[in-house]
Amino acid sequence: MADRIKAMAFQASVYADRVTMEVEELPAGETWSSIRDAKFAEFIVRECARIAGANQAENMDWNIGEIIKEHFGVER
C-alpha cells in the first residue's frame, strides 16, 4: 500500500479512537470500524478532489483517473 494511503488509514484510526473515547456509548449501528471507515473514505475523497482541482487548470487534456492513481501509487 502506498505511503499516503497508509498515512490516511492511520489518521482515520486515530480519529476513530478519539471519537469512541469521547462518548460513553456509540449511536446504534456505529462501531469503531464504521467510524474509521467513514473517515478514511472522507480523506480519500478530499484528496482526490484536491488533486483534481490542482490539476484541472494546467492540464486541459488530462486523465484525472490516471493522475489520481499515480498520486496514490495505485497501478492498473
mmCIF file of C-alpha atoms in Angstrom:
data_model
loop_
_atom_site.group_PDB
_atom_site.id
_atom_site.type_symbol
_atom_site.label_atom_id
_atom_site.label_comp_id
_atom_site.label_asym_id
_atom_site.label_seq_id
_atom_site.Cartn_x
_atom_site.Cartn_y
_atom_site.Cartn_z
ATOM 1 C CA MET A 1 0.000 0.000 0.000
ATOM 2 C CA ALA A 2 1.315 3.449 -0.872
ATOM 3 C CA ASP A 3 2.626 5.589 1.964
ATOM 4 C CA ARG A 4 -0.090 8.243 1.526
ATOM 5 C CA ILE A 5 -2.841 5.631 1.835
ATOM 6 C CA LYS A 6 -1.180 4.151 4.923
ATOM 7 C CA ALA A 7 -0.989 7.608 6.467
ATOM 8 C CA MET A 8 -4.664 8.288 5.812
ATOM 9 C CA ALA A 9 -5.621 4.887 7.246
ATOM 10 C CA PHE A 10 -3.612 5.670 10.378
ATOM 11 C CA GLN A 11 -5.185 9.131 10.703
ATOM 12 C CA ALA A 12 -8.647 7.573 10.344
ATOM 13 C CA SER A 13 -7.826 5.069 13.098
ATOM 14 C CA VAL A 14 -6.633 7.844 15.414
ATOM 15 C CA TYR A 15 -9.847 9.748 14.684
ATOM 16 C CA ALA A 16 -11.976 6.667 15.488
ATOM 17 C CA ASP A 17 -10.041 6.147 18.720
ATOM 18 C CA ARG A 18 -10.710 9.729 19.784
ATOM 19 C CA VAL A 19 -14.404 9.627 18.892
ATOM 20 C CA THR A 20 -15.043 6.346 20.680
ATOM 21 C CA MET A 21 -13.216 7.521 23.804
ATOM 22 C CA GLU A 22 -15.231 10.742 23.999
ATOM 23 C CA VAL A 23 -18.625 9.066 24.319
ATOM 24 C CA GLU A 24 -19.990 6.554 26.783
ATOM 25 C CA GLU A 25 -21.958 4.714 24.131
ATOM 26 C CA LEU A 26 -21.897 4.925 20.364
ATOM 27 C CA PRO A 27 -25.135 5.532 18.478
ATOM 28 C CA ALA A 28 -26.958 2.410 17.308
ATOM 29 C CA GLY A 29 -25.230 0.810 14.360
ATOM 30 C CA GLU A 30 -21.993 2.725 14.866
ATOM 31 C CA THR A 31 -18.791 0.868 15.615
ATOM 32 C CA TRP A 32 -15.156 1.840 15.827
ATOM 33 C CA SER A 33 -14.706 0.255 12.399
ATOM 34 C CA SER A 34 -17.611 2.111 10.821
ATOM 35 C CA ILE A 35 -16.300 5.423 12.176
ATOM 36 C CA ARG A 36 -12.790 4.671 10.934
ATOM 37 C CA ASP A 37 -14.015 3.525 7.513
ATOM 38 C CA ALA A 38 -16.177 6.614 7.023
ATOM 39 C CA LYS A 39 -13.308 8.944 7.953
ATOM 40 C CA PHE A 40 -10.875 7.025 5.722
ATOM 41 C CA ALA A 41 -13.291 7.338 2.791
ATOM 42 C CA GLU A 42 -13.666 11.059 3.503
ATOM 43 C CA PHE A 43 -9.884 11.504 3.477
ATOM 44 C CA ILE A 44 -9.632 9.723 0.119
ATOM 45 C CA VAL A 45 -12.422 11.785 -1.446
ATOM 46 C CA ARG A 46 -10.937 15.044 -0.168
ATOM 47 C CA GLU A 47 -7.511 14.094 -1.506
ATOM 48 C CA CYS A 48 -8.971 13.161 -4.905
ATOM 49 C CA ALA A 49 -10.869 16.447 -5.076
ATOM 50 C CA ARG A 50 -7.700 18.339 -4.175
ATOM 51 C CA ILE A 51 -5.754 16.561 -6.910
ATOM 52 C CA ALA A 52 -8.471 17.237 -9.478
ATOM 53 C CA GLY A 53 -8.659 20.903 -8.563
ATOM 54 C CA ALA A 54 -4.904 21.360 -8.604
ATOM 55 C CA ASN A 55 -4.519 19.719 -11.996
ATOM 56 C CA GLN A 56 -7.587 20.942 -13.853
ATOM 57 C CA ALA A 57 -6.365 24.360 -14.992
ATOM 58 C CA GLU A 58 -2.912 23.288 -16.130
ATOM 59 C CA ASN A 59 -3.902 20.015 -17.809
ATOM 60 C CA MET A 60 -6.885 20.559 -20.035
ATOM 61 C CA ASP A 61 -6.284 17.221 -21.786
ATOM 62 C CA TRP A 62 -5.754 15.374 -18.510
ATOM 63 C CA ASN A 63 -6.996 11.980 -17.434
ATOM 64 C CA ILE A 64 -7.955 12.532 -13.799
ATOM 65 C CA GLY A 65 -8.192 8.794 -13.150
ATOM 66 C CA GLU A 66 -4.563 8.292 -14.109
ATOM 67 C CA ILE A 67 -3.480 11.358 -12.139
ATOM 68 C CA ILE A 68 -5.261 10.096 -9.003
ATOM 69 C CA LYS A 69 -3.910 6.540 -9.366
ATOM 70 C CA GLU A 70 -0.393 7.911 -9.807
ATOM 71 C CA HIS A 71 -0.825 10.144 -6.740
ATOM 72 C CA PHE A 72 -1.822 7.192 -4.552
ATOM 73 C CA GLY A 73 0.689 4.802 -6.110
ATOM 74 C CA VAL A 74 -2.058 2.509 -7.377
ATOM 75 C CA GLU A 75 -1.263 0.565 -10.510
ATOM 76 C CA ARG A 76 -3.774 -0.578 -13.060
#
